[in-house]
Short mmCIF file of N, CA and C in Angstrom, two decimals:
data_model
loop_
_atom_site.label_atom_id
_atom_site.label_comp_id
_atom_site.label_asym_id
_atom_site.label_seq_id
_atom_site.Cartn_x
_atom_site.Cartn_y
_atom_site.Cartn_z
N ASN A 1 1.34 15.80 1.21
CA ASN A 1 1.41 16.43 -0.09
C ASN A 1 2.47 17.54 -0.10
N MET A 2 2.54 18.32 0.99
CA MET A 2 3.48 19.45 1.04
C MET A 2 4.94 19.00 1.03
N VAL A 3 5.23 17.81 1.54
CA VAL A 3 6.61 17.34 1.59
C VAL A 3 6.91 16.31 0.50
N ASN A 4 5.94 16.11 -0.40
CA ASN A 4 6.10 15.17 -1.51
C ASN A 4 6.45 13.76 -1.04
N ALA A 5 5.74 13.28 -0.04
CA ALA A 5 5.96 11.93 0.46
C ALA A 5 5.67 10.91 -0.64
N GLU A 6 6.34 9.77 -0.56
CA GLU A 6 6.13 8.74 -1.57
C GLU A 6 4.92 7.87 -1.26
N ILE A 7 4.60 7.71 0.03
CA ILE A 7 3.40 6.98 0.45
C ILE A 7 2.83 7.67 1.69
N PHE A 8 1.58 7.31 2.00
CA PHE A 8 0.91 7.84 3.19
C PHE A 8 0.23 6.67 3.89
N ILE A 9 0.53 6.50 5.19
CA ILE A 9 -0.11 5.47 6.00
C ILE A 9 -0.68 6.12 7.24
N SER A 10 -1.99 5.98 7.42
CA SER A 10 -2.67 6.49 8.60
C SER A 10 -2.98 5.28 9.50
N VAL A 11 -2.46 5.30 10.72
CA VAL A 11 -2.59 4.15 11.62
C VAL A 11 -3.64 4.45 12.69
N HIS A 12 -4.57 3.51 12.85
CA HIS A 12 -5.70 3.69 13.78
C HIS A 12 -5.93 2.44 14.60
N ALA A 13 -6.60 2.60 15.72
CA ALA A 13 -7.14 1.48 16.50
C ALA A 13 -8.65 1.54 16.34
N ASN A 14 -9.24 0.44 15.93
CA ASN A 14 -10.65 0.35 15.61
C ASN A 14 -11.50 0.20 16.86
N SER A 15 -12.81 0.32 16.69
CA SER A 15 -13.77 0.09 17.76
C SER A 15 -15.08 -0.33 17.14
N TYR A 16 -15.87 -1.09 17.88
CA TYR A 16 -17.14 -1.58 17.38
C TYR A 16 -18.07 -1.80 18.57
N GLU A 17 -19.37 -1.68 18.34
CA GLU A 17 -20.31 -1.97 19.42
C GLU A 17 -20.15 -3.43 19.83
N GLY A 18 -20.12 -3.66 21.11
CA GLY A 18 -19.88 -5.01 21.59
C GLY A 18 -18.40 -5.31 21.67
N THR A 19 -18.07 -6.56 21.97
CA THR A 19 -16.66 -6.92 22.16
C THR A 19 -16.19 -8.04 21.25
N ALA A 20 -16.99 -8.43 20.27
CA ALA A 20 -16.64 -9.60 19.45
C ALA A 20 -15.67 -9.28 18.31
N ALA A 21 -15.76 -8.10 17.73
CA ALA A 21 -14.94 -7.77 16.56
C ALA A 21 -13.47 -7.70 16.95
N LYS A 22 -12.62 -8.29 16.09
CA LYS A 22 -11.19 -8.24 16.31
C LYS A 22 -10.47 -8.40 14.99
N GLY A 23 -9.22 -8.02 14.97
CA GLY A 23 -8.39 -8.23 13.78
C GLY A 23 -7.90 -6.96 13.13
N ILE A 24 -7.19 -7.17 12.02
CA ILE A 24 -6.53 -6.11 11.27
C ILE A 24 -7.29 -5.91 9.96
N GLU A 25 -7.49 -4.65 9.58
CA GLU A 25 -8.02 -4.36 8.25
C GLU A 25 -7.34 -3.11 7.71
N THR A 26 -7.22 -3.07 6.40
CA THR A 26 -6.58 -1.95 5.75
C THR A 26 -7.53 -1.38 4.71
N LEU A 27 -7.76 -0.08 4.79
CA LEU A 27 -8.69 0.60 3.91
C LEU A 27 -7.90 1.38 2.86
N TYR A 28 -8.45 1.45 1.65
CA TYR A 28 -7.78 2.17 0.57
C TYR A 28 -8.81 2.76 -0.38
N ASN A 29 -8.43 3.80 -1.08
CA ASN A 29 -9.28 4.37 -2.11
C ASN A 29 -9.01 3.61 -3.41
N PRO A 30 -10.04 3.00 -4.01
CA PRO A 30 -9.83 2.16 -5.18
C PRO A 30 -9.57 2.92 -6.48
N LEU A 31 -9.48 4.23 -6.41
CA LEU A 31 -9.26 5.02 -7.62
C LEU A 31 -7.94 4.67 -8.30
N TYR A 32 -6.93 4.33 -7.51
CA TYR A 32 -5.61 4.02 -8.08
C TYR A 32 -5.14 2.64 -7.65
N LEU A 33 -4.60 1.88 -8.59
CA LEU A 33 -4.13 0.52 -8.32
C LEU A 33 -3.05 0.50 -7.24
N GLU A 34 -2.19 1.50 -7.21
CA GLU A 34 -1.11 1.51 -6.22
C GLU A 34 -1.65 1.55 -4.78
N ASN A 35 -2.80 2.17 -4.57
CA ASN A 35 -3.40 2.16 -3.24
C ASN A 35 -3.72 0.73 -2.82
N PHE A 36 -4.30 -0.03 -3.73
CA PHE A 36 -4.64 -1.44 -3.46
C PHE A 36 -3.38 -2.25 -3.20
N ARG A 37 -2.36 -2.04 -4.00
CA ARG A 37 -1.11 -2.79 -3.82
C ARG A 37 -0.46 -2.49 -2.47
N LEU A 38 -0.46 -1.22 -2.08
CA LEU A 38 0.08 -0.86 -0.76
C LEU A 38 -0.76 -1.49 0.34
N ALA A 39 -2.06 -1.44 0.19
CA ALA A 39 -2.97 -2.04 1.19
C ALA A 39 -2.71 -3.53 1.33
N GLN A 40 -2.57 -4.23 0.22
CA GLN A 40 -2.32 -5.67 0.27
C GLN A 40 -1.00 -5.98 0.97
N ALA A 41 0.05 -5.26 0.63
CA ALA A 41 1.36 -5.52 1.22
C ALA A 41 1.35 -5.28 2.72
N VAL A 42 0.78 -4.16 3.14
CA VAL A 42 0.74 -3.82 4.57
C VAL A 42 -0.14 -4.81 5.32
N GLN A 43 -1.31 -5.11 4.79
CA GLN A 43 -2.24 -6.03 5.45
C GLN A 43 -1.60 -7.41 5.63
N SER A 44 -1.01 -7.92 4.57
CA SER A 44 -0.40 -9.25 4.62
C SER A 44 0.70 -9.33 5.67
N GLU A 45 1.57 -8.34 5.69
CA GLU A 45 2.69 -8.36 6.63
C GLU A 45 2.22 -8.17 8.08
N LEU A 46 1.24 -7.31 8.30
CA LEU A 46 0.74 -7.12 9.65
C LEU A 46 0.07 -8.39 10.18
N VAL A 47 -0.78 -8.99 9.38
CA VAL A 47 -1.47 -10.20 9.81
C VAL A 47 -0.47 -11.30 10.13
N GLN A 48 0.53 -11.43 9.27
CA GLN A 48 1.55 -12.46 9.49
C GLN A 48 2.38 -12.18 10.73
N SER A 49 2.87 -10.96 10.88
CA SER A 49 3.77 -10.67 11.99
C SER A 49 3.05 -10.65 13.33
N LEU A 50 1.75 -10.33 13.33
CA LEU A 50 0.99 -10.27 14.58
C LEU A 50 0.17 -11.53 14.83
N ASN A 51 0.15 -12.43 13.85
CA ASN A 51 -0.68 -13.63 13.94
C ASN A 51 -2.12 -13.23 14.28
N ALA A 52 -2.62 -12.23 13.55
CA ALA A 52 -3.92 -11.62 13.85
C ALA A 52 -4.99 -12.10 12.88
N VAL A 53 -6.23 -11.86 13.25
CA VAL A 53 -7.36 -12.14 12.37
C VAL A 53 -7.26 -11.19 11.17
N ASN A 54 -7.41 -11.76 9.99
CA ASN A 54 -7.32 -10.99 8.76
C ASN A 54 -8.72 -10.53 8.34
N ARG A 55 -9.00 -9.27 8.55
CA ARG A 55 -10.30 -8.70 8.14
C ARG A 55 -10.24 -8.17 6.71
N GLY A 56 -9.08 -8.27 6.08
CA GLY A 56 -8.94 -7.96 4.67
C GLY A 56 -8.66 -6.51 4.35
N VAL A 57 -8.51 -6.27 3.06
CA VAL A 57 -8.38 -4.91 2.54
C VAL A 57 -9.74 -4.50 2.02
N ARG A 58 -10.11 -3.27 2.28
CA ARG A 58 -11.46 -2.81 1.95
C ARG A 58 -11.41 -1.48 1.21
N PRO A 59 -12.06 -1.42 0.06
CA PRO A 59 -12.11 -0.14 -0.65
C PRO A 59 -13.05 0.83 0.05
N ARG A 60 -12.61 2.08 0.13
CA ARG A 60 -13.44 3.13 0.74
C ARG A 60 -13.22 4.41 -0.06
N THR A 61 -14.31 5.03 -0.43
CA THR A 61 -14.22 6.29 -1.17
C THR A 61 -14.71 7.47 -0.35
N ASP A 62 -15.07 7.21 0.90
CA ASP A 62 -15.68 8.25 1.73
C ASP A 62 -14.76 8.79 2.83
N LEU A 63 -13.48 8.48 2.77
CA LEU A 63 -12.56 8.90 3.82
C LEU A 63 -11.67 10.04 3.33
N HIS A 64 -11.84 11.19 3.94
CA HIS A 64 -11.09 12.38 3.54
C HIS A 64 -9.58 12.13 3.52
N VAL A 65 -9.10 11.43 4.52
CA VAL A 65 -7.66 11.20 4.65
C VAL A 65 -7.10 10.40 3.46
N LEU A 66 -7.93 9.59 2.81
CA LEU A 66 -7.48 8.81 1.66
C LEU A 66 -7.79 9.48 0.33
N ASN A 67 -8.69 10.43 0.35
CA ASN A 67 -9.12 11.06 -0.89
C ASN A 67 -8.30 12.28 -1.28
N ASN A 68 -7.56 12.84 -0.37
CA ASN A 68 -6.90 14.11 -0.63
C ASN A 68 -5.38 14.03 -0.58
N VAL A 69 -4.85 12.89 -0.97
CA VAL A 69 -3.40 12.74 -1.03
C VAL A 69 -3.00 12.43 -2.48
N LYS A 70 -1.78 12.79 -2.81
CA LYS A 70 -1.29 12.63 -4.18
C LYS A 70 -0.31 11.47 -4.31
N MET A 71 -0.33 10.57 -3.33
CA MET A 71 0.58 9.43 -3.35
C MET A 71 -0.23 8.20 -2.90
N PRO A 72 0.31 6.98 -3.10
CA PRO A 72 -0.40 5.80 -2.60
C PRO A 72 -0.68 5.97 -1.10
N ALA A 73 -1.93 5.64 -0.70
CA ALA A 73 -2.35 5.91 0.68
C ALA A 73 -3.23 4.79 1.20
N VAL A 74 -3.06 4.48 2.49
CA VAL A 74 -3.90 3.50 3.16
C VAL A 74 -4.20 3.97 4.58
N LEU A 75 -5.29 3.47 5.11
CA LEU A 75 -5.64 3.66 6.51
C LEU A 75 -5.66 2.27 7.12
N VAL A 76 -4.83 2.04 8.12
CA VAL A 76 -4.69 0.72 8.73
C VAL A 76 -5.33 0.71 10.11
N GLU A 77 -6.23 -0.23 10.31
CA GLU A 77 -6.84 -0.47 11.63
C GLU A 77 -6.08 -1.64 12.24
N VAL A 78 -5.25 -1.37 13.25
CA VAL A 78 -4.33 -2.38 13.78
C VAL A 78 -4.93 -3.25 14.88
N GLY A 79 -6.20 -3.11 15.15
CA GLY A 79 -6.87 -3.90 16.18
C GLY A 79 -8.06 -3.15 16.72
N PHE A 80 -8.80 -3.81 17.60
CA PHE A 80 -10.02 -3.23 18.15
C PHE A 80 -9.86 -2.92 19.63
N LEU A 81 -9.99 -1.66 19.97
CA LEU A 81 -9.99 -1.26 21.38
C LEU A 81 -11.21 -1.79 22.11
N SER A 82 -12.25 -2.10 21.39
CA SER A 82 -13.48 -2.62 22.00
C SER A 82 -13.38 -4.12 22.29
N HIS A 83 -12.32 -4.78 21.85
CA HIS A 83 -12.08 -6.20 22.16
C HIS A 83 -11.09 -6.26 23.31
N PRO A 84 -11.47 -6.80 24.46
CA PRO A 84 -10.60 -6.73 25.66
C PRO A 84 -9.19 -7.25 25.45
N GLU A 85 -9.02 -8.37 24.75
CA GLU A 85 -7.67 -8.92 24.54
C GLU A 85 -6.86 -8.01 23.62
N GLU A 86 -7.49 -7.54 22.56
CA GLU A 86 -6.76 -6.67 21.63
C GLU A 86 -6.44 -5.33 22.28
N GLU A 87 -7.34 -4.81 23.10
CA GLU A 87 -7.06 -3.56 23.80
C GLU A 87 -5.80 -3.70 24.65
N GLU A 88 -5.71 -4.80 25.36
CA GLU A 88 -4.53 -5.04 26.20
C GLU A 88 -3.27 -5.14 25.35
N MET A 89 -3.36 -5.87 24.23
CA MET A 89 -2.19 -6.00 23.35
C MET A 89 -1.80 -4.65 22.77
N LEU A 90 -2.78 -3.86 22.36
CA LEU A 90 -2.47 -2.57 21.75
C LEU A 90 -1.77 -1.61 22.71
N MET A 91 -1.93 -1.81 23.99
CA MET A 91 -1.27 -0.95 24.99
C MET A 91 0.12 -1.47 25.36
N ASP A 92 0.47 -2.65 24.89
CA ASP A 92 1.76 -3.27 25.21
C ASP A 92 2.85 -2.73 24.27
N PRO A 93 3.92 -2.13 24.81
CA PRO A 93 4.99 -1.60 23.96
C PRO A 93 5.62 -2.64 23.03
N GLU A 94 5.72 -3.87 23.47
CA GLU A 94 6.28 -4.92 22.60
C GLU A 94 5.36 -5.18 21.42
N TYR A 95 4.07 -5.20 21.66
CA TYR A 95 3.10 -5.40 20.58
C TYR A 95 3.12 -4.20 19.63
N GLN A 96 3.27 -3.02 20.18
CA GLN A 96 3.37 -1.82 19.34
C GLN A 96 4.60 -1.90 18.44
N LYS A 97 5.68 -2.43 18.98
CA LYS A 97 6.90 -2.62 18.18
C LYS A 97 6.64 -3.62 17.05
N MET A 98 5.90 -4.68 17.35
CA MET A 98 5.56 -5.66 16.32
C MET A 98 4.69 -5.04 15.23
N ILE A 99 3.78 -4.16 15.62
CA ILE A 99 2.96 -3.44 14.64
C ILE A 99 3.86 -2.62 13.73
N ALA A 100 4.78 -1.87 14.34
CA ALA A 100 5.69 -1.03 13.56
C ALA A 100 6.52 -1.87 12.59
N GLU A 101 7.00 -3.02 13.05
CA GLU A 101 7.79 -3.89 12.19
C GLU A 101 6.95 -4.46 11.05
N GLY A 102 5.70 -4.82 11.33
CA GLY A 102 4.81 -5.30 10.29
C GLY A 102 4.54 -4.23 9.24
N LEU A 103 4.31 -3.00 9.71
CA LEU A 103 4.12 -1.88 8.79
C LEU A 103 5.36 -1.67 7.92
N LEU A 104 6.52 -1.68 8.56
CA LEU A 104 7.77 -1.50 7.82
C LEU A 104 7.93 -2.59 6.77
N ASN A 105 7.71 -3.83 7.14
CA ASN A 105 7.86 -4.93 6.18
C ASN A 105 6.89 -4.78 5.02
N GLY A 106 5.67 -4.35 5.29
CA GLY A 106 4.72 -4.12 4.22
C GLY A 106 5.17 -3.02 3.28
N VAL A 107 5.71 -1.95 3.83
CA VAL A 107 6.22 -0.85 3.02
C VAL A 107 7.39 -1.33 2.17
N LEU A 108 8.30 -2.08 2.77
CA LEU A 108 9.45 -2.59 2.01
C LEU A 108 9.00 -3.47 0.86
N ILE A 109 8.04 -4.34 1.10
CA ILE A 109 7.54 -5.21 0.03
C ILE A 109 6.89 -4.37 -1.07
N PHE A 110 6.12 -3.38 -0.69
CA PHE A 110 5.50 -2.51 -1.69
C PHE A 110 6.58 -1.86 -2.57
N PHE A 111 7.61 -1.31 -1.96
CA PHE A 111 8.65 -0.64 -2.74
C PHE A 111 9.45 -1.63 -3.58
N GLN A 112 9.71 -2.81 -3.05
CA GLN A 112 10.46 -3.80 -3.81
C GLN A 112 9.67 -4.30 -5.02
N ASN A 113 8.37 -4.46 -4.87
CA ASN A 113 7.57 -5.06 -5.93
C ASN A 113 6.96 -4.05 -6.90
N TYR A 114 6.73 -2.83 -6.46
CA TYR A 114 5.94 -1.92 -7.29
C TYR A 114 6.59 -0.57 -7.57
N ARG A 115 7.77 -0.33 -7.05
CA ARG A 115 8.41 0.97 -7.29
C ARG A 115 9.77 0.81 -7.90
#
């Protein structure tokens, strides 16, 4: 907010009890349509570029990081640390680069289509 950013993306690695959960999900505050559009663009590009399980975009109204920004905002869960294969991939610099490229492509699509 202080630097008047055009978008906000918070990147996280997920975790769950047990080791079965895996994949990418993107959370957004449904108050504004642009949040949903950003979430869709980022989710689609990440799933495609990583060939990952698509856990979808999910509305959330209880996350401080998404509720207190004045620009389109999403929280991206790029995989599960509790899943042994995904944990290994998340620690791989090449996979991290692929995540960054997927995020970039999602941002570019958002700006091309909605800004």
